[in-house]
Amino acid sequence: MAESDVSVAIDDGEKPTQSQSGSTFSLQNILGENHESLEHPGLKQQELDFPAGEGWDEEDANKPAAEGFCVECEDQPAQVVCDTCADNYCEVCFAAQHRKGSRKAHASRPLPKAKIPQNGAAGGGSDGKNTGDKNEEDIDMADSDEDLDRIIAGPSTEILGAQPAVGTKVGEWFVERAKFIPLRLTLGERKYLRLLEAALQVSEYTDKIDTIGFGLSKAKRIVHQIRELCAILSGLMLSADYKVGQELFTDRDFQANAEFYQQIFELGRRHKIMNPDKMRTTYGKLIYLLQDSQSPEVKDLLSFSCVKPIKTVYTVLEEHDALDLLRDDLISVATKEIYADGRSRRDIQKDIKSKERAIETLSTRYQRSGLTQEGVRQCLYSIGDNHAFLRTNRDPCERIITYLKGYFHPTQAKDPKSSLAIRSGKGGARLSHDHAKQYAFVLQSLTLWREILHDMFRLWSLAEQDLLSENVPYRLRDTGQGLNRVQAAPKTSRMMHAILHRAQQSLGSWVGSSAIHMGDHNVPNALMFIDKYSQIYRILLPICNALGQIPTLAEKPALRSYIEDEFGSTENCIREILSDFFRHGFDGSGADNFFDAGSCIDGRLTSAWNWCAQLEKKRYFPVFLLTGFIGFDGDW
């Protein structure tokens, strides 16, 4: 059979004639010498459907950013103009693009504040209409709230700094914090919380929904599981409170009881934010259930929404026109934490009485017709809970930074035992840093963690907005650690870049990568991000407690003899533990490749967890046990 007989014309499925065979898109001509002149017959039609740079899966590379917006991210107001690049940037993008290299020397100047056009972020037409469907990467950026835009645009240090000291002007510090501080649960709400936890504990929601291949369509499966959970809640409610439960069972109409279910689900979310160590197995089910319930198709089938906004201190006070409570200078006394370490009982009792008097004064001064004195106290106690959260989660970062600065020189090591230098391949390290670079690397990592934990409530609020957004869908993908919901988190990512920018500005320089994983196989969604960074205190707090107990151990002659024989002195013991943590807790280890660990923002935390897993192999592990250490997931 001749070669021409086997050539098949792609456009009409027939064998080309002899005159056409030289230019027809066929197997013979593809394999021939003149293949460069061939053109697929469907290419012209594709060019008509999608002009150059406007394909269905790509953005227009030549389309300029909308007037008044950053040329890099295209969704934030421009604040800085680079005279050398002749481009306008927001502060975060300008700092990222001009952090090092030749661009670092570029001349820049601030832009005058201009009114941003109302037609949305870059990518919208001049008439305010979309030119095409939204991309998954930029879905929810245009509707980000005004508060976030204002915070990112350049908040004052008065708002985001440390808590105002007792006796000083509080300004707007408490007003800004209260917007993201959930209200403490009352006794009655805690009863409902126990019902929710019991129902979630027996639910198999994620097992039934996050699977590939099942009988019913996914939307119908979701509706079935949500109705089943609501039915369980109703049954538990009937057993706990017969009168209220009977009302739920009157007509068995889930839509009529939508407010009850919204309240129950909101209580769980509020409780989890205030207590990150609670609901560790059930919160994921809850947030994924609410995420699915936001789908338009599921809403239509379900006939009601399961989501309502989180009740915060700010919303409660705003509703009753009592926001001046947050500007009263006495609030710093009413919400302060009272420490007992190293203080006399007289001083402690004095602080307790002054705090109680301040609470009573404020509750009397700001009570309203719909806001009782007990309601005002609840708001004050909620702010106090926020301070307790910061002490437990953020303050260990401060203590470790103090240890770093107290025991190690920033530029040169006094002796080999005080050196923080690491080399790739030695001791499991994946990075190579000299002492000065590793010192800076550790300091900036701890500083960034401190900034993240300081704004954790704000990040948690934005993460829930991303997770529960109707406009940001997720994809079920195998990320190497099982099936996960991969979903973009534009608001959380934007806030993280602002926090990173603030940390970089405070330190002046940056070592390693500044890449933030979000919505990929490393950090699939905002829930995984929140879970990852809410565990920092589980690493640092046991280390701080162990180091603080070592001098007390040395007071006992037998233990002091052991420490001196093994390490030389108490100081040497503390220094050895710290040097090992600073070297191998920040060496880029803990993953199979440099993209998953290394020096990126999330890789630093991965390395710290890897060090925790290796603690039992360290020669100073008995010292940890003597201080009462039982693990990084225990009670302290």
XYZ file of C-alpha atoms in Angstrom:
636
model
C 0.000 0.000 0.000
C 1.371 3.437 -0.964
C 2.134 6.002 1.682
C -0.428 8.400 0.210
C -3.138 5.814 0.783
C -2.708 5.931 4.546
C -2.717 9.721 4.848
C -5.919 10.994 6.350
C -7.215 14.523 5.967
C -8.050 15.881 9.389
C -10.592 18.471 8.266
C -13.050 16.288 6.315
C -11.934 12.748 7.115
C -11.279 11.919 3.403
C -8.071 11.034 1.567
C -6.654 14.144 -0.144
C -6.192 14.311 -3.852
C -2.758 14.431 -5.454
C -2.996 18.200 -5.960
C -3.893 18.808 -2.316
C -1.441 16.418 -0.737
C 1.340 18.999 -0.541
C -0.579 21.438 1.690
C -3.154 19.249 3.418
C -2.841 18.686 7.176
C -2.155 14.965 6.975
C 0.093 12.392 8.589
C 2.272 12.171 5.460
C 2.837 15.932 5.294
C 3.447 16.204 9.055
C 6.244 13.662 8.699
C 7.514 15.246 5.467
C 10.017 18.042 4.844
C 7.547 20.922 4.455
C 5.845 20.464 7.832
C 6.646 24.031 8.923
C 4.230 25.484 6.375
C 1.337 23.343 7.570
C -1.484 24.889 9.548
C -4.195 23.121 11.513
C -7.590 23.759 9.858
C -9.180 24.557 13.252
C -6.601 27.227 14.082
C -8.280 30.011 12.120
C -11.605 29.347 13.812
C -9.877 29.354 17.214
C -8.305 32.733 16.434
C -11.744 34.093 15.617
C -13.208 32.753 18.848
C -10.282 33.793 21.073
C -8.177 36.755 19.847
C -4.496 36.766 20.771
C -3.914 37.003 24.528
C -7.588 36.434 25.372
C -7.872 32.647 25.426
C -10.238 30.855 27.721
C -7.423 29.799 30.049
C -5.118 32.805 29.993
C -5.173 36.490 30.747
C -4.512 39.318 28.349
C -0.817 40.021 28.808
C -1.061 43.388 27.026
C -4.095 44.695 28.881
C -3.003 47.585 31.165
C -4.080 47.879 34.785
C -7.109 50.042 35.497
C -6.378 53.650 36.294
C -5.481 54.194 39.941
C -4.604 50.542 40.620
C -1.299 48.735 41.195
C 0.326 47.545 37.955
C 1.471 44.288 39.623
C -1.509 42.879 41.573
C -4.073 44.988 39.657
C -6.605 44.901 42.494
C -5.218 47.325 45.110
C -5.029 51.144 44.955
C -1.648 52.418 43.751
C 0.307 54.207 46.488
C 3.885 54.467 45.179
C 5.232 55.455 41.763
C 8.645 54.147 40.682
C 10.299 56.834 38.559
C 12.762 54.337 37.089
C 10.162 51.717 36.132
C 7.550 54.395 35.341
C 4.910 52.230 36.992
C 2.506 52.654 39.890
C 2.482 50.074 42.717
C 0.763 49.442 46.015
C 3.138 49.391 49.004
C 3.238 45.601 49.302
C 4.000 44.938 45.613
C 6.559 47.766 45.446
C 8.455 46.343 48.419
C 8.362 42.819 46.928
C 9.579 43.943 43.489
C 12.243 46.354 44.752
C 13.552 44.424 47.749
C 16.978 43.538 46.314
C 19.116 43.581 43.183
C 19.376 46.557 40.840
C 15.751 47.511 41.472
C 16.591 48.302 45.090
C 18.222 51.549 43.942
C 15.202 52.731 41.938
C 13.880 56.176 42.819
C 10.307 56.304 44.073
C 7.817 58.758 45.494
C 4.373 58.419 47.114
C 1.309 59.001 44.994
C -1.271 61.572 46.072
C -4.447 59.944 47.328
C -6.890 59.737 44.442
C -10.446 58.545 44.301
C -10.541 54.972 43.052
C -12.978 54.408 40.154
C -16.095 52.513 41.149
C -16.028 50.085 38.232
C -14.082 47.534 40.258
C -10.537 46.285 40.104
C -8.381 46.001 37.063
C -9.827 43.751 34.456
C -13.245 45.420 34.263
C -14.138 47.475 31.203
C -14.486 51.234 31.228
C -18.239 50.874 31.481
C -17.995 48.787 34.610
C -18.942 45.519 32.893
C -16.895 42.361 32.858
C -15.265 41.455 29.578
C -15.522 37.765 30.304
C -15.980 35.158 32.960
C -14.086 35.557 36.206
C -10.913 33.598 36.655
C -10.524 31.403 39.703
C -7.465 33.381 40.802
C -9.214 36.773 40.996
C -12.751 35.770 41.887
C -13.395 37.524 45.168
C -10.827 40.292 45.198
C -13.069 43.068 43.886
C -15.587 42.717 46.711
C -13.094 42.698 49.569
C -14.364 44.742 52.487
C -13.398 48.362 53.044
C -11.781 47.636 56.404
C -9.275 45.242 54.843
C -8.433 47.735 52.086
C -7.867 50.457 54.669
C -5.708 48.208 56.853
C -3.545 47.106 53.949
C -3.262 50.641 52.594
C -1.166 51.611 55.587
C -2.534 51.331 59.124
C -1.146 53.467 61.895
C 1.130 51.851 64.447
C -1.291 53.061 67.111
C -3.913 50.608 65.834
C -1.763 47.558 65.109
C 0.880 48.026 67.789
C 1.077 46.506 71.253
C -1.771 46.859 73.718
C -1.948 50.345 75.299
C -0.468 50.402 78.789
C -2.678 51.008 81.812
C -3.129 54.738 82.379
C -2.417 55.765 78.763
C -4.814 56.905 76.037
C -6.279 53.864 74.262
C -7.284 55.736 71.096
C -8.744 53.425 68.434
C -6.750 50.304 69.430
C -9.659 48.494 71.074
C -12.091 49.619 68.360
C -10.007 47.944 65.655
C -9.346 44.812 67.704
C -12.988 44.417 68.738
C -14.096 44.089 65.097
C -12.527 40.620 65.007
C -12.923 39.481 68.641
C -15.775 36.936 68.902
C -18.205 37.325 71.780
C -17.729 34.869 74.639
C -20.426 32.185 74.833
C -23.036 32.414 77.568
C -24.091 29.456 79.713
C -27.168 28.798 77.572
C -25.117 28.961 74.367
C -22.659 26.420 75.751
C -25.488 23.905 76.080
C -26.231 24.299 72.386
C -22.509 23.996 71.660
C -22.413 20.578 73.325
C -25.309 19.471 71.123
C -23.460 20.625 68.002
C -20.243 18.850 68.999
C -22.172 15.642 69.696
C -23.910 15.798 66.304
C -20.667 16.511 64.433
C -18.884 13.735 66.293
C -21.208 11.058 64.881
C -21.553 12.683 61.460
C -19.726 11.132 58.497
C -20.087 14.231 56.344
C -16.630 14.441 54.783
C -16.486 10.648 54.305
C -19.670 10.768 52.252
C -19.023 14.009 50.331
C -15.276 14.188 49.637
C -15.137 10.989 47.623
C -14.726 10.267 43.932
C -17.591 8.255 42.477
C -20.827 7.861 44.398
C -24.448 7.061 43.640
C -26.276 10.411 43.848
C -25.088 13.710 42.429
C -22.843 15.704 44.746
C -25.426 18.438 45.359
C -28.066 15.893 46.386
C -25.559 14.103 48.632
C -24.683 17.416 50.323
C -28.337 18.297 50.915
C -29.019 14.804 52.274
C -26.092 15.024 54.742
C -26.989 18.559 55.894
C -30.603 17.544 56.487
C -29.388 14.480 58.367
C -27.177 16.605 60.634
C -30.035 19.048 61.275
C -32.279 16.101 62.125
C -29.695 14.813 64.617
C -29.498 18.283 66.181
C -33.286 18.403 66.454
C -33.345 14.988 68.142
C -30.647 15.975 70.610
C -32.469 19.247 71.263
C -35.652 17.297 72.022
C -33.820 15.123 74.569
C -32.127 18.136 76.197
C -35.075 20.552 76.218
C -38.411 18.919 75.420
C -40.335 22.171 74.968
C -37.910 23.735 72.477
C -37.329 20.395 70.736
C -41.068 19.873 70.313
C -41.323 23.196 68.473
C -38.654 22.023 66.018
C -40.598 18.814 65.370
C -43.986 20.524 64.958
C -43.934 20.544 61.136
C -40.484 19.032 60.467
C -39.747 22.014 58.219
C -36.014 22.772 58.131
C -36.588 26.054 56.324
C -38.868 27.340 59.098
C -36.159 26.589 61.679
C -33.324 28.105 59.619
C -32.563 30.733 62.274
C -32.099 28.043 64.928
C -29.624 26.074 62.794
C -27.744 29.251 61.797
C -27.353 30.134 65.466
C -26.105 26.639 66.352
C -23.496 26.646 63.566
C -22.385 30.199 64.430
C -21.794 29.176 68.053
C -19.392 26.453 66.920
C -17.433 28.805 64.689
C -17.249 31.467 67.407
C -16.103 28.978 70.041
C -13.377 27.578 67.777
C -11.889 30.993 67.003
C -11.640 31.844 70.693
C -10.257 28.379 71.560
C -8.090 27.006 68.723
C -7.250 23.884 70.738
C -10.947 22.880 70.912
C -13.070 21.075 68.267
C -9.953 19.738 66.580
C -11.786 16.876 64.851
C -15.202 18.469 64.353
C -14.475 22.026 63.167
C -13.264 20.779 59.771
C -16.560 18.938 59.233
C -18.500 22.029 60.257
C -16.683 24.474 57.989
C -16.781 22.091 55.000
C -20.516 21.559 55.546
C -21.083 25.331 55.603
C -18.819 25.721 52.567
C -20.949 23.283 50.581
C -24.175 24.880 51.806
C -23.132 28.173 50.167
C -23.263 26.618 46.696
C -26.212 28.118 44.716
C -27.354 24.659 43.634
C -27.349 23.374 47.218
C -29.124 26.513 48.465
C -31.922 25.937 45.975
C -32.368 22.334 47.046
C -31.995 23.091 50.758
C -34.258 26.196 50.683
C -32.338 27.958 53.488
C -28.858 29.234 54.328
C -26.797 27.724 57.150
C -24.400 30.684 57.479
C -24.728 33.875 59.485
C -22.024 36.426 60.404
C -19.909 35.831 63.503
C -21.119 37.821 66.507
C -18.225 40.049 67.606
C -17.743 42.538 70.422
C -17.858 45.390 67.900
C -21.162 44.322 66.307
C -22.860 43.954 69.713
C -21.713 47.377 70.933
C -22.481 49.021 67.582
C -25.997 47.589 67.612
C -26.675 49.248 70.972
C -24.768 52.486 70.273
C -22.147 51.765 72.937
C -18.911 51.930 70.917
C -17.574 54.645 73.233
C -16.863 51.820 75.674
C -13.955 50.815 73.442
C -12.530 54.363 73.583
C -12.813 54.708 77.360
C -9.343 54.773 78.910
C -10.614 52.636 81.801
C -11.021 49.651 79.454
C -7.298 48.886 79.609
C -7.685 48.287 83.376
C -10.900 46.276 82.988
C -9.422 43.878 80.427
C -5.811 43.527 81.575
C -4.344 40.147 82.449
C -3.143 39.666 85.986
C 0.087 37.705 86.273
C 1.180 35.848 89.379
C 4.800 35.043 88.462
C 7.280 36.664 90.816
C 4.698 38.921 92.490
C 3.475 39.192 96.069
C -0.038 38.194 97.006
C -0.732 41.766 98.080
C 0.042 43.160 94.624
C -2.052 40.481 92.934
C -5.071 41.195 95.150
C -4.660 44.903 94.515
C -4.779 44.373 90.739
C -7.808 42.075 91.038
C -9.777 44.669 93.027
C -8.885 47.491 90.624
C -9.947 45.343 87.665
C -13.270 44.436 89.300
C -13.981 48.112 90.093
C -13.207 49.087 86.490
C -15.557 46.395 85.143
C -18.387 47.496 87.439
C -17.857 51.169 86.543
C -17.922 50.507 82.798
C -20.887 48.115 82.979
C -22.898 50.772 84.805
C -21.761 53.609 82.552
C -22.491 51.922 79.204
C -25.599 49.837 79.887
C -28.430 50.525 77.448
C -32.061 49.532 77.040
C -31.119 46.433 75.029
C -27.661 45.982 76.566
C -27.656 44.967 80.218
C -24.753 45.251 82.642
C -24.144 41.540 82.168
C -23.937 42.122 78.397
C -21.290 44.825 78.889
C -19.338 42.500 81.195
C -19.499 39.788 78.569
C -17.936 42.166 76.018
C -15.170 43.085 78.468
C -14.517 39.434 79.310
C -14.308 38.652 75.584
C -11.609 41.300 75.130
C -9.816 39.801 78.143
C -10.008 36.401 76.432
C -8.284 37.984 73.441
C -5.439 39.140 75.672
C -5.157 35.616 77.112
C -4.993 34.242 73.572
C -2.174 36.638 72.695
C -0.247 35.740 75.869
C -0.485 32.015 75.125
C 0.126 32.179 71.386
C 2.076 35.344 70.581
C 4.188 35.885 73.697
C 6.222 32.633 73.315
C 7.571 34.160 70.090
C 8.711 37.189 72.103
C 10.367 34.964 74.707
C 12.223 32.911 72.092
C 13.393 36.136 70.396
C 14.672 37.297 73.797
C 16.582 34.014 74.182
C 18.057 34.432 70.690
C 19.276 37.962 71.382
C 20.517 37.118 74.883
C 22.557 33.998 74.106
C 23.861 34.637 70.572
C 25.708 37.464 68.827
C 24.004 38.705 65.645
C 27.105 38.727 63.425
C 29.792 36.453 64.843
C 29.939 33.423 67.146
C 32.114 33.510 70.264
C 32.953 29.807 69.992
C 31.877 26.779 67.922
C 29.139 25.907 70.452
C 27.597 29.361 69.976
C 27.685 29.163 66.181
C 24.376 28.894 64.312
C 26.007 28.093 60.959
C 24.438 25.233 58.981
C 25.523 23.403 55.834
C 23.298 21.577 53.376
C 23.513 17.810 53.870
C 24.962 18.019 57.379
C 22.654 17.067 60.238
C 19.675 16.895 57.880
C 19.935 20.545 56.846
C 18.644 21.607 53.429
C 20.098 25.147 53.547
C 23.634 26.567 53.828
C 23.957 29.678 56.017
C 26.818 31.206 57.956
C 26.218 32.343 61.539
C 25.081 35.891 60.694
C 22.704 34.783 57.944
C 21.158 32.013 60.070
C 20.727 34.435 62.990
C 18.854 36.828 60.702
C 16.854 33.941 59.188
C 15.693 32.765 62.623
C 14.958 36.285 63.861
C 12.836 37.171 60.847
C 10.932 33.854 61.019
C 10.061 34.387 64.693
C 9.151 38.024 64.023
C 6.828 36.982 61.196
C 5.165 34.345 63.405
C 4.638 36.979 66.094
C 2.995 39.346 63.597
C 0.760 36.565 62.246
C -0.384 35.525 65.726
C -0.983 39.162 66.700
C -3.480 39.407 63.826
C -4.740 35.810 64.032
C -8.363 36.762 64.773
C -8.395 39.055 61.748
C -6.831 36.352 59.564
C -9.351 33.809 60.853
C -12.228 36.121 59.938
C -10.855 36.597 56.412
C -10.200 32.861 56.074
C -13.835 32.093 56.847
C -14.918 34.719 54.323
C -12.792 32.988 51.674
C -13.982 29.508 52.639
C -17.663 30.469 52.741
C -17.635 32.703 49.670
C -20.244 31.855 47.053
C -17.938 33.087 44.260
C -14.822 31.032 45.051
C -15.374 27.341 44.189
C -13.047 24.547 45.267
C -11.648 21.515 43.440
C -11.271 18.104 45.045
C -7.691 17.034 44.292
C -5.126 14.548 45.476
C -2.392 16.728 46.979
C -0.135 13.841 47.988
C -1.747 13.712 51.433
C -5.123 12.379 50.348
C -8.044 14.192 48.755
C -8.189 17.850 49.739
C -10.351 20.807 48.804
C -8.073 23.132 46.836
C -9.543 26.618 46.920
C -8.114 30.086 46.327
C -8.028 32.393 49.371
C -7.643 35.935 47.965
C -8.498 37.899 51.117
C -6.349 35.764 53.425
C -3.456 35.809 50.960
C -3.645 39.567 50.613
C -3.567 40.066 54.381
C -0.644 37.657 54.692
C 1.343 39.642 52.138
C 0.581 42.825 54.113
C 1.824 41.173 57.337
C 4.948 39.918 55.551
C 5.558 43.421 54.214
C 5.237 44.852 57.733
C 7.709 42.280 59.106
C 10.187 43.002 56.312
C 9.971 46.724 56.998
C 10.596 46.243 60.721
C 13.700 44.108 60.088
C 15.119 46.041 57.139
C 16.385 42.962 55.257
C 15.143 39.498 54.337
C 16.931 36.174 54.043
C 15.494 33.370 51.936
C 12.281 33.129 49.961
C 9.214 35.251 50.661
C 6.802 32.946 48.776
C 3.500 32.289 50.571
C 1.727 29.034 49.711
C -2.042 29.395 49.479
C -4.486 27.377 47.427
C -1.932 24.802 46.209
C -0.925 21.261 47.188
C 1.089 22.572 50.165
C -1.691 24.676 51.710
C -4.877 23.649 49.864
C -7.219 26.243 51.375
C -7.599 28.880 54.088
C -8.654 26.286 56.680
C -5.320 24.484 56.316
C -3.517 27.811 56.575
C -5.276 28.720 59.835
C -4.689 25.248 61.255
C -0.997 25.444 60.353
C -0.279 28.759 62.082
C -2.524 28.195 65.092
C -0.143 25.386 66.091
C 2.898 27.640 66.577
C 2.359 27.878 70.323
C 2.383 24.063 70.515
C 6.023 24.249 69.384
C 7.320 27.291 71.229
C 5.424 27.148 74.528
C 6.810 23.734 75.659
C 10.330 24.904 74.733
C 9.907 28.121 76.748
C 8.502 26.214 79.727
C 11.361 23.694 79.655
C 14.026 26.418 79.422
C 12.384 28.337 82.258
C 12.390 25.256 84.521
C 16.077 24.384 84.049
C 17.392 26.897 86.678
C 14.859 25.471 89.164
C 16.114 21.942 88.446
C 19.664 23.056 89.149
C 18.678 23.967 92.717
C 18.533 20.239 93.550
C 22.099 18.892 94.131
C 21.620 15.584 92.286
C 20.118 17.204 89.194
C 22.682 20.019 89.252
C 25.434 17.386 89.301
C 23.861 15.658 86.263
C 23.578 18.916 84.312
C 27.158 19.964 85.119
C 28.598 16.559 84.252
C 26.682 16.381 80.967
C 26.716 19.993 79.772
C 29.240 21.824 81.957
C 26.775 24.312 83.481
C 23.145 25.377 83.459
C 23.914 28.149 80.976
C 25.655 25.707 78.645
C 22.646 23.391 78.799
C 20.255 26.194 77.838
C 22.608 27.396 75.101
C 22.937 23.902 73.598
C 19.167 23.447 73.425
C 18.698 26.870 71.867
C 21.528 26.501 69.354
C 20.214 23.131 68.191
C 16.683 24.528 67.813
C 17.854 27.654 65.989
C 20.038 25.611 63.643
C 17.925 22.562 62.861
C 14.482 24.000 63.548
C 15.129 26.455 60.699
C 17.271 24.469 58.263
C 14.748 23.860 55.454
C 14.186 20.201 56.367
C 10.940 18.291 56.764
C 9.862 17.773 53.145
C 10.896 15.859 50.040
C 11.832 18.903 47.975
C 12.734 22.567 48.241
C 9.315 23.693 47.038
C 7.524 22.133 50.020
C 10.036 23.199 52.672
C 13.252 25.154 52.100
C 13.272 28.832 53.062
C 9.743 29.800 51.977
C 7.304 31.223 54.527
C 5.480 27.951 55.166
C 8.651 25.846 54.902
C 10.050 27.478 58.045
C 7.171 26.088 60.087
C 7.598 22.689 58.432
C 11.241 22.643 59.549
C 10.271 23.508 63.125
C 7.777 20.624 63.256
C 10.457 18.307 61.852
C 12.768 19.333 64.716
C 10.005 18.519 67.213
C 9.686 15.029 65.716
C 13.427 14.475 66.230
C 13.534 15.689 69.859
C 13.598 12.194 71.407
C 16.911 11.515 69.640
C 18.645 14.550 71.165
C 21.047 14.086 74.051
C 19.304 16.809 76.073
C 15.906 15.067 75.859
C 16.167 13.826 79.500
C 16.357 17.474 80.579
C 13.018 18.110 78.857
C 11.489 15.150 80.692
C 12.797 16.397 84.031
C 11.058 19.757 83.483
C 7.679 18.043 83.088
C 7.600 17.901 79.291
C 5.098 15.318 77.984
C 4.916 16.239 74.294
C 4.145 19.029 71.864
C 0.454 18.168 71.881
C -0.140 18.003 75.617
C -1.334 20.331 78.374
C 1.017 22.948 79.797
